[in-house]
CSV table of C-alpha atoms and ligand atoms in Angstrom, one decimal:
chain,number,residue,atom,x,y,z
V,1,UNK,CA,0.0,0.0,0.0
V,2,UNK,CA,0.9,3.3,-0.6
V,3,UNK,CA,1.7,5.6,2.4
V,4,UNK,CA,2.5,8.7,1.1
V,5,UNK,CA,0.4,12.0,2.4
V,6,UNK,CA,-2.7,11.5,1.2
V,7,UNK,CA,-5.7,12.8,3.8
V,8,UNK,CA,-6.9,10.3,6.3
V,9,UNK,CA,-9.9,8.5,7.1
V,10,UNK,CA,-11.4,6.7,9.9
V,11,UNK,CA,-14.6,5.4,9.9
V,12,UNK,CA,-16.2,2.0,11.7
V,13,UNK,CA,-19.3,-0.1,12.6
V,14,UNK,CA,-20.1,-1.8,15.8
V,15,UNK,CA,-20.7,-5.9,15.6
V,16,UNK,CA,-23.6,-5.6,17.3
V,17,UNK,CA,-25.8,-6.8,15.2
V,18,UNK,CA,-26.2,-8.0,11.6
V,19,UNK,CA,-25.3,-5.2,8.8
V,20,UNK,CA,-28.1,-3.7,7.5
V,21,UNK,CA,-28.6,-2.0,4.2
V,22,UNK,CA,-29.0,1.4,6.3
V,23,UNK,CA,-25.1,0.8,7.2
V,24,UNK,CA,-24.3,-0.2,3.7
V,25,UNK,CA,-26.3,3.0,1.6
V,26,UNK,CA,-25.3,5.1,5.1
V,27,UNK,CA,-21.6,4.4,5.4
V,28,UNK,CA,-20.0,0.9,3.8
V,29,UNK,CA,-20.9,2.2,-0.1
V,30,UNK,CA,-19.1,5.4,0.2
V,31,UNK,CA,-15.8,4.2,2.0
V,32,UNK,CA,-15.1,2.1,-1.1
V,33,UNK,CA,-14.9,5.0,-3.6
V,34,UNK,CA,-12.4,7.3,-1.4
V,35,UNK,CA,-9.4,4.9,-1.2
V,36,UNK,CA,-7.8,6.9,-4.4
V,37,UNK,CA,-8.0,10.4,-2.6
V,38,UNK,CA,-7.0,9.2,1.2
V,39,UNK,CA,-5.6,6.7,3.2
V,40,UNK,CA,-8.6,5.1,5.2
V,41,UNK,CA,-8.3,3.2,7.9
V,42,UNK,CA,-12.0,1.2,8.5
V,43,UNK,CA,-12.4,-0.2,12.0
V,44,UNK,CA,-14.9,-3.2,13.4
V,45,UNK,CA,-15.9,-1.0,16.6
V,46,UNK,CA,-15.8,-4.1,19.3
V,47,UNK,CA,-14.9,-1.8,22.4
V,48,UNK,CA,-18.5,0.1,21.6
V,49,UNK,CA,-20.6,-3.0,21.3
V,50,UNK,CA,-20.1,-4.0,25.1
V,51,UNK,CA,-22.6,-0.7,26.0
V,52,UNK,CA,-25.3,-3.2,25.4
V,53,UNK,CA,-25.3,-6.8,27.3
V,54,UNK,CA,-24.8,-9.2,24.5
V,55,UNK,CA,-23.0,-12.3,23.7
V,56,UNK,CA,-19.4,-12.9,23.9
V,57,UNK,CA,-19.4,-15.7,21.8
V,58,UNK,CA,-21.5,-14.1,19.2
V,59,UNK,CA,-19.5,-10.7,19.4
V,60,UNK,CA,-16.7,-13.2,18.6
V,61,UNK,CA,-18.2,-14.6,15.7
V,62,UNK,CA,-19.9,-11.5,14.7
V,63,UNK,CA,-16.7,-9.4,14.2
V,64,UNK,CA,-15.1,-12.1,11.9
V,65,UNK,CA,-18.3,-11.9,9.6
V,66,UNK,CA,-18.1,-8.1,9.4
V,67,UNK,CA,-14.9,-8.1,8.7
V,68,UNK,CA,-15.8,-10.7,5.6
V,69,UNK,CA,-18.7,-8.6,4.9
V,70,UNK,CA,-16.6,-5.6,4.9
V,71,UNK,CA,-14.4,-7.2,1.8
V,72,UNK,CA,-17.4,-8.1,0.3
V,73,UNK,CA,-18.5,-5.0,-0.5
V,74,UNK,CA,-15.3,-3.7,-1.6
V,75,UNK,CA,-12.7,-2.6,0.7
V,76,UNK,CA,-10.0,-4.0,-0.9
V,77,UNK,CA,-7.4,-4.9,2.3
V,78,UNK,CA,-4.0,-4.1,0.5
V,79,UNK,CA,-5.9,-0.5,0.1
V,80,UNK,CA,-7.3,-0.1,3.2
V,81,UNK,CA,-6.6,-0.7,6.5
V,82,UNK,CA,-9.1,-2.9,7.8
V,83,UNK,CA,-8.6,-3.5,12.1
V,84,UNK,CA,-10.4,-4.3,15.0
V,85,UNK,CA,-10.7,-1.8,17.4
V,86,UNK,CA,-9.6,-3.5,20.8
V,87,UNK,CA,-6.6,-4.9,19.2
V,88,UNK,CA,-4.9,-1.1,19.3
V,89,UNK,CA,-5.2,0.0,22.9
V,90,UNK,CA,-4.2,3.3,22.3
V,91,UNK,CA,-7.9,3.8,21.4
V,92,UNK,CA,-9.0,3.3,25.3
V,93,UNK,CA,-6.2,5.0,26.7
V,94,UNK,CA,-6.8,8.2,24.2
V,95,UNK,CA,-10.4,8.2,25.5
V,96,UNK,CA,-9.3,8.3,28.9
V,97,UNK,CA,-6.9,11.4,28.4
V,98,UNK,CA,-9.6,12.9,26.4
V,99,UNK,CA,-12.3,12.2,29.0
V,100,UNK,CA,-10.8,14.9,30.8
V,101,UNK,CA,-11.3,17.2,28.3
V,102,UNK,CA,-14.7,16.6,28.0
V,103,UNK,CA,-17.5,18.3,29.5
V,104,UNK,CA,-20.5,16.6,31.2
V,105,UNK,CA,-22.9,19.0,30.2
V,106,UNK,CA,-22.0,18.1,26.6
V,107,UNK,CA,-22.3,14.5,27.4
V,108,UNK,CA,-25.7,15.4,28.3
V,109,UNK,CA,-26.6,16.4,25.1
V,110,UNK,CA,-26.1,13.9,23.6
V,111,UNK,CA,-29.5,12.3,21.6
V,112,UNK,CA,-28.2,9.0,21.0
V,113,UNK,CA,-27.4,8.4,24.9
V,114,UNK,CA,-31.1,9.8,25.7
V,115,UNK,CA,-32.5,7.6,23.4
V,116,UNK,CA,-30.2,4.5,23.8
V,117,UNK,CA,-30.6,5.1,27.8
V,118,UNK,CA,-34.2,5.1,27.3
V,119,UNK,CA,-34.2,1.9,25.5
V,120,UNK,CA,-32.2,0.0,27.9
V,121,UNK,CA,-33.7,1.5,31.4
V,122,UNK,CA,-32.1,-1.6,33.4
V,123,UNK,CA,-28.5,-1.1,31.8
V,124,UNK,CA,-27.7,2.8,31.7
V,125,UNK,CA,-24.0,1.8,31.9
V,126,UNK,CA,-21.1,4.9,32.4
V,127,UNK,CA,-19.5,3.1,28.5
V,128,UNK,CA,-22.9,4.4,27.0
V,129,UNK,CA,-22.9,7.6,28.7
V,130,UNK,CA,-19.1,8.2,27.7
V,131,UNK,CA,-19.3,6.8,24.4
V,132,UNK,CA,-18.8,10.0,22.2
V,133,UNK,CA,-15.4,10.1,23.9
V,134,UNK,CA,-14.1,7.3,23.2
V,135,UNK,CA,-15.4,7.7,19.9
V,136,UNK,CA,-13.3,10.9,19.4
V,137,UNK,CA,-10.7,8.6,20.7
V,138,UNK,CA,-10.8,6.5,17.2
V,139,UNK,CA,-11.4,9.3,15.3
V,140,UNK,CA,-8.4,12.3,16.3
V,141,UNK,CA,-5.9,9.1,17.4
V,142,UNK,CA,-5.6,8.8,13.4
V,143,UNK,CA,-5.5,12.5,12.9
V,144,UNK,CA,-8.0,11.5,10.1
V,145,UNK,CA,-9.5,14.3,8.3
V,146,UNK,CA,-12.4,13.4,7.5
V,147,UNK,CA,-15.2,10.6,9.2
V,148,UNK,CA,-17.9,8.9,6.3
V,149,UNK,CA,-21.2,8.4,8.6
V,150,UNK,CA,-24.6,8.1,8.3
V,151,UNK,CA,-26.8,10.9,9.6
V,152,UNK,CA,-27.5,9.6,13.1
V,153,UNK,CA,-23.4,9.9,14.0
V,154,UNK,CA,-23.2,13.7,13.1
V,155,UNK,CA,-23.2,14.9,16.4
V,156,UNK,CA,-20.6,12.8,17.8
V,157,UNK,CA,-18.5,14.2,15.2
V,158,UNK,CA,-19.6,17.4,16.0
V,159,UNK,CA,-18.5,17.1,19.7
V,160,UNK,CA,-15.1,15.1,18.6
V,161,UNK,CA,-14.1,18.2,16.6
V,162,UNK,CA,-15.6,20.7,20.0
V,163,UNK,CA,-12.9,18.0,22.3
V,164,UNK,CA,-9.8,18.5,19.6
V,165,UNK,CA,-10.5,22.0,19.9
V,166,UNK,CA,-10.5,22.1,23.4
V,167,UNK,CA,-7.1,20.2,23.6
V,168,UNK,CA,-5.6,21.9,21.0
V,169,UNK,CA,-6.8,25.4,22.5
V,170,UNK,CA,-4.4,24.3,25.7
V,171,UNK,CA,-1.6,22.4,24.1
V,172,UNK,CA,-1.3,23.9,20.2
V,173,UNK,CA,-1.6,22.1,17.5
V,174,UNK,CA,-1.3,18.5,18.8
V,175,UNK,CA,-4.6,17.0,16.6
V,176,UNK,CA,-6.4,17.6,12.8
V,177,UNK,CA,-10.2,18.9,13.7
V,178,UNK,CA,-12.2,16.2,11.5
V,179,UNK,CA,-15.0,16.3,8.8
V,180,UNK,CA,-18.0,14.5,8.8
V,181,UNK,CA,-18.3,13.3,5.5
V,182,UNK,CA,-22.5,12.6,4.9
V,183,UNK,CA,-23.6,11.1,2.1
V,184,UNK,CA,-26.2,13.5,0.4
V,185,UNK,CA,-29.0,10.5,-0.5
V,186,UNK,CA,-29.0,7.9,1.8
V,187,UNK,CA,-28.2,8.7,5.1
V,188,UNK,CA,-30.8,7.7,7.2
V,189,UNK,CA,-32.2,4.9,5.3
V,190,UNK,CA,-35.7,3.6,7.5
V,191,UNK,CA,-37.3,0.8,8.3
V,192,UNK,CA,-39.6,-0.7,6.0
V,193,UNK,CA,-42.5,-1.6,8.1
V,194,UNK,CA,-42.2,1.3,10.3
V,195,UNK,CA,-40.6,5.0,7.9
V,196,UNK,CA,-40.3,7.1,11.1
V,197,UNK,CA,-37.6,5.4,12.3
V,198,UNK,CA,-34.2,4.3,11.6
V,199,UNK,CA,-33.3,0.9,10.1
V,200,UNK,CA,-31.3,-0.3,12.8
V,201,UNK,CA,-29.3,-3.9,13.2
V,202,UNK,CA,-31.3,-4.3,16.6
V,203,UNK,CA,-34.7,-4.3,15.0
V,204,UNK,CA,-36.4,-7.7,15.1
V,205,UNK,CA,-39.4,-6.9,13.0
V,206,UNK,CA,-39.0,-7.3,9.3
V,207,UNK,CA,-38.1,-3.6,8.9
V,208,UNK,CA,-34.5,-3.7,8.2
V,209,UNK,CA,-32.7,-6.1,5.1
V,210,UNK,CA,-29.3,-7.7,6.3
V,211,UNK,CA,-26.9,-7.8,4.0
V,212,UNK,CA,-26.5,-11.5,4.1
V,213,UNK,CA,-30.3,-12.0,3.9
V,214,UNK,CA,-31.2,-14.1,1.3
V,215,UNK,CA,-33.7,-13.2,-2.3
V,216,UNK,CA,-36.7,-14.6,-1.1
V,217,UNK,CA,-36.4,-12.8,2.7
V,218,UNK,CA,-35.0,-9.3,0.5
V,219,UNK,CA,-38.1,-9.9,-2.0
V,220,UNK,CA,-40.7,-10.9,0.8
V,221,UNK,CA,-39.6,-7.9,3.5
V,222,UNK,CA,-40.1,-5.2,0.5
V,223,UNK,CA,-43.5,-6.7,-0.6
V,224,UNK,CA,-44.4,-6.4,2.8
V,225,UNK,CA,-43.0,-2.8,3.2
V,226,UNK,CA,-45.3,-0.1,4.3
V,227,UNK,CA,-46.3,3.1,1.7
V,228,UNK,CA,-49.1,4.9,2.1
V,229,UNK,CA,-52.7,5.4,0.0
V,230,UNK,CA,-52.2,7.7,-2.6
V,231,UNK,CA,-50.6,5.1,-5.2
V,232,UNK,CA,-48.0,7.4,-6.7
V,233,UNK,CA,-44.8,7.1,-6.7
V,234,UNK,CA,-43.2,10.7,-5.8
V,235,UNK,CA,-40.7,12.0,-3.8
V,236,UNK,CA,-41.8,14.0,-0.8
V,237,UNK,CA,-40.0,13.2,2.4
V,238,UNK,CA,-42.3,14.8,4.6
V,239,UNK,CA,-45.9,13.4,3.5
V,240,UNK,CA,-44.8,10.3,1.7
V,241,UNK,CA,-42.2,9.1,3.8
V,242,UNK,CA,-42.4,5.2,3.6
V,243,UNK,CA,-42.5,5.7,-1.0
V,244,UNK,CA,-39.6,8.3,-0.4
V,245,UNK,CA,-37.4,5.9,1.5
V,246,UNK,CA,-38.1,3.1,-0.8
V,247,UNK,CA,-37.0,5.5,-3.6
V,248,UNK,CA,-33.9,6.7,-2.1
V,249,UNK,CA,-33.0,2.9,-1.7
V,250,UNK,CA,-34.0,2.5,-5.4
V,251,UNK,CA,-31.8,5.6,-6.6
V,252,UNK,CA,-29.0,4.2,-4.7
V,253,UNK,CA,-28.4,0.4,-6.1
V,254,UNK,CA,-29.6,1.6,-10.1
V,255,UNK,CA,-27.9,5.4,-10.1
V,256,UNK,CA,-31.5,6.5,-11.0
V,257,UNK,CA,-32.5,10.0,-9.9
V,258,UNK,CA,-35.7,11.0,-8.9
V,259,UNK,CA,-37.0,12.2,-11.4
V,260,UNK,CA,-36.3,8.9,-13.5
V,261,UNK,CA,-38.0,6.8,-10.9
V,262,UNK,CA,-40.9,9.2,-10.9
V,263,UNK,CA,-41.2,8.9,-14.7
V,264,UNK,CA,-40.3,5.0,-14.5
V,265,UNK,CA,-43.3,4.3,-12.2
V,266,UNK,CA,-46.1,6.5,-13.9
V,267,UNK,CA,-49.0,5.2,-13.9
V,268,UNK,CA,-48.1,2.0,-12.3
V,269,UNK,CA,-49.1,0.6,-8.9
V,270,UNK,CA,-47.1,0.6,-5.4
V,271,UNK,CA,-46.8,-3.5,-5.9
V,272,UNK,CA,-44.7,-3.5,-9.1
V,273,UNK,CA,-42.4,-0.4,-7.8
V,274,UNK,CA,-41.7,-2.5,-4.3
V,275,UNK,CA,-41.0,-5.6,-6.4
V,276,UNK,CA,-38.4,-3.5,-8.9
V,277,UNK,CA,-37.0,-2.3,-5.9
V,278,UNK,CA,-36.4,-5.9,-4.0
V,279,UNK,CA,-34.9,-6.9,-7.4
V,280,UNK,CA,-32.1,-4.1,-7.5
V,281,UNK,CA,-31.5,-4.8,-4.0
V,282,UNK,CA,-31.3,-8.2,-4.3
V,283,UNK,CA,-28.8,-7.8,-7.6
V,284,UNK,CA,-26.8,-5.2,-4.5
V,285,UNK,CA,-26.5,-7.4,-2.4
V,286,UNK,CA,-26.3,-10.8,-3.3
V,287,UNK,CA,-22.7,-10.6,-4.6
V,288,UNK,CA,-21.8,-9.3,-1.5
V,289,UNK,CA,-23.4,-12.1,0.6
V,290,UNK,CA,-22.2,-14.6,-1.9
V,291,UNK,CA,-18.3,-13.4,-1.6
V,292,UNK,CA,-18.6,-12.7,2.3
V,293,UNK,CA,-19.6,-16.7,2.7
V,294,UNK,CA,-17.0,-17.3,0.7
V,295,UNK,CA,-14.3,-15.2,2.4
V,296,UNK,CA,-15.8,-16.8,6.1
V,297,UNK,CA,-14.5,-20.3,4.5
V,298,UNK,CA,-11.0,-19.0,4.7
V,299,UNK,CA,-9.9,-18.0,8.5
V,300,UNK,CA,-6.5,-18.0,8.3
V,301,UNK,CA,-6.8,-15.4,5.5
V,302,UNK,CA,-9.0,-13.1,7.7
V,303,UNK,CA,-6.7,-13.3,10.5
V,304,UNK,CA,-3.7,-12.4,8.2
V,305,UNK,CA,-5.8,-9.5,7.7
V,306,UNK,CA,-6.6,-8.2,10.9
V,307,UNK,CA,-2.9,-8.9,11.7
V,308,UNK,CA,-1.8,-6.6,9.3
V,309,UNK,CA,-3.8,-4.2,9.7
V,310,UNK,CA,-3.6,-4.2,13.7
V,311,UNK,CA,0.0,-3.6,12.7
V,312,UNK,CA,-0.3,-0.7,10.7
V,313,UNK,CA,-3.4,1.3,12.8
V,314,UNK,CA,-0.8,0.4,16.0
V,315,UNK,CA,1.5,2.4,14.5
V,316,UNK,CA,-0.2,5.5,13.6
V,317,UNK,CA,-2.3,5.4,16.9
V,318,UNK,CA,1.1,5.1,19.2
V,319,UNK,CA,2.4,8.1,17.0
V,320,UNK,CA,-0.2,10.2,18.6
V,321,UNK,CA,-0.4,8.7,21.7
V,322,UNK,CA,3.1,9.3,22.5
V,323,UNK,CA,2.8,13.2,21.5
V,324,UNK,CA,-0.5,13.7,23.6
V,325,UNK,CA,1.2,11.5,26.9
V,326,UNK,CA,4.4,14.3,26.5
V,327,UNK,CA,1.9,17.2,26.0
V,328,UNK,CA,0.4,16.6,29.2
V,329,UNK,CA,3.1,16.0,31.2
V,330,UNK,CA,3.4,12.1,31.7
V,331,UNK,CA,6.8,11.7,32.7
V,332,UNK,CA,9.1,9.5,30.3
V,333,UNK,CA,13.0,9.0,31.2
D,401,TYM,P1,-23.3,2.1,13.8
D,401,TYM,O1,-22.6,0.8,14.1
D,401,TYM,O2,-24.6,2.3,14.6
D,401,TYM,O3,-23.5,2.3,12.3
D,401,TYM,C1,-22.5,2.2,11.4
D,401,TYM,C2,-22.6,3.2,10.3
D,401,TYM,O4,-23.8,3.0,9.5
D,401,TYM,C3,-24.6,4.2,9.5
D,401,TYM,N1,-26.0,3.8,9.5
D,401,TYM,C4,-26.9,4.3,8.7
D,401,TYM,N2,-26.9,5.1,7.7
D,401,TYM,C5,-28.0,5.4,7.0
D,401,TYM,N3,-29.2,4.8,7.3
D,401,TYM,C6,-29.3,3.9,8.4
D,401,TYM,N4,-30.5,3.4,8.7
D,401,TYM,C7,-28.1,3.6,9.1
D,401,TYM,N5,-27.9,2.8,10.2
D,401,TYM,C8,-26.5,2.9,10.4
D,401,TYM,C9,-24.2,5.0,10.7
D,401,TYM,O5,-24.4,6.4,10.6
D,401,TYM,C10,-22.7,4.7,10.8
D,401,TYM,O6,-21.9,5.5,10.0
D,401,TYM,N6,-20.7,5.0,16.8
D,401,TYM,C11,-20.7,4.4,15.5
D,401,TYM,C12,-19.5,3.5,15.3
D,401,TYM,C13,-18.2,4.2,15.5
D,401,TYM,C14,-17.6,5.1,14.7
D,401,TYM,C15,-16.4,5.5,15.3
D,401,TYM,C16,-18.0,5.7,13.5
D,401,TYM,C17,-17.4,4.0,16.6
D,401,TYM,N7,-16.3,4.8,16.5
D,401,TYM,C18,-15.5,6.5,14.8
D,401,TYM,C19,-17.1,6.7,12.9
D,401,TYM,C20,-15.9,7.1,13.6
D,401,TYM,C21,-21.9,3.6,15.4
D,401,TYM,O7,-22.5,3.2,16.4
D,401,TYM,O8,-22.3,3.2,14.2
């Protein structure tokens, strides 16, 4: 791979639950394009998924399938840099440095902690409340530039960049204030059977496609999705919302734009859009289910994998964690 100065990238996904086509359109489809203009580093977020109780031996076998599913939709490894989070400790002990630096009050404001905290009354652990720090942690340890996310992450970029800023405001210039990088159709893809809110990996129902579901499931869950009663199919993401979101999904696996679709579908009933638009995301996806089982066959190349690219994010994350330990006054003989 080449190293040379290029802008960075850091990005990830939690294994905690099945990839959906929300984190696919949302995040996964964009990193692929940007490995010409940056160097991007593309992390399976395992020190996040412990906020909510889960399995260890699924987390296990989770993090190996994202990591195939990753490849499968075309992050190339000798590109990229493809890791696991917890294998680079300098992650955690960034988070902890920068957790000083952190105010509670803007903890507080955080929606995704209201809304996670409300979900999981019983379990409203400190990790979930201190998430966005450690968070910043991946992002400034790589002094990456710029963060591809879906909609629902904007704000923990936006209080990554106010913690650099804070540090930086103390101790010069020691990291790069990151982008969001938001893709401009498709980032907040919703659930099928229910448009007002997100499709999330956690969702039981049949409201959110997983990447490695199969035809008939893809085919069955958009036949079943929910639209509304005027039988035309238009873009209007405030009165149509459940047609709209099926459109954007449309736009995004055929390159169609609105307009097209609008023109496409004239005259013609919901039942024969939802079906053209299982089919394109069955021909999206199915490669990249078929090439992920594939990939799962071979272990010992996935590990090679993660070894190298443990290797290389260790490296870049020590970088920084060395000048931020001196900055602040750790000694070191
Ligand atoms: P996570 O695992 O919830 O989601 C992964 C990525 O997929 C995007 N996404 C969606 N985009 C559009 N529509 C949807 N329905 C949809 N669902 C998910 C998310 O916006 C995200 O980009 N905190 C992060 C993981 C993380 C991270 C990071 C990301 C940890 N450290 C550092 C960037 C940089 C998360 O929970 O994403």
């Amino acid at each position: 791979m080449d190293h040379a100065k290029k802008p960075r990238i850091l990005s990830g996904i939690k294994p905690t639950g099945e990839l959906t086509l929300g984190s696919y359109i949302g995040a996964i489809k964009n990193w692929v394009k940007l490995y010409d203009d940056y160097e991007c580093f593309y992390m399976l977020a395992d020190l996040h998924a412990i906020t909510v109780r889960h399995d260890p031996s699924v987390l296990r076998k989770r993090t190996l399938e994202q990591l195939a599913q990753y490849i499968a939709c075309g992050l190339d490894p000798e590109k990229n840099v493809l890791f696991i989070q917890s294998r680079v400790p300098a992650h955690a002990e960034l988070a902890w440095v920068l957790s000083c630096y952190t105010m509670m009050g803007e903890l507080n404001r955080m929606t995704q902690f209201k809304d996670k905290a409300s979900k999981q009354s019983d379990n409203i652990n400190a990790g979930l409340y201190t998430y966005p720090v450690l968070m910043a942690a991946d992002i400034l340890i790589y002094q990456a530039d710029l963060v591809p996310v879906g909609d629902d992450q904007k704000q923990h970029v936006e209080i990554c960049r106010d913690i650099a800023g804070r540090f930086n405001g103390i101790y010069g210039d020691v990291f790069t204030i990151p982008e969001p990088y938001i893709p401009e159709v498709g980032a907040r893809i919703m659930s099928l059977d229910d448009p007002e809110s997100k499709m999330s990996k956690s969702e039981e129902s049949g409201g959110s496609v997983l990447l490695m579901d199969t035809p008939e499931i893809i085919m069955s869950k958009f036949k079943r999705a929910v639209t509304d009663s005027e039988a035309s199919v238009r873009y209007d993401a405030e009165n149509k919302k459940g047609i709209s979101n099926l459109m954007t999904v449309y736009s995004v696996c055929t390159g169609k734009s609105f307009i097209e679709i609008e023109n496409e579908f004239e005259g013609k009933g919901y039942g024969i859009f939802k079906k053209a638009v299982g089919e394109a995301v069955v021909e999206t996806l199915c490669p990249i289910r078929e090439e992920a089982l594939r990939l799962l066959k071979d272990k010992a190349y996935l590990d090679e994998i993660i070894a190298k690219g443990t290797e290389r994010a260790s490296y870049i994350a020590g970088r920084t964690l060395s000048k931020v330990y001196k900055k602040v006054g750790f000694y070191r003989a």
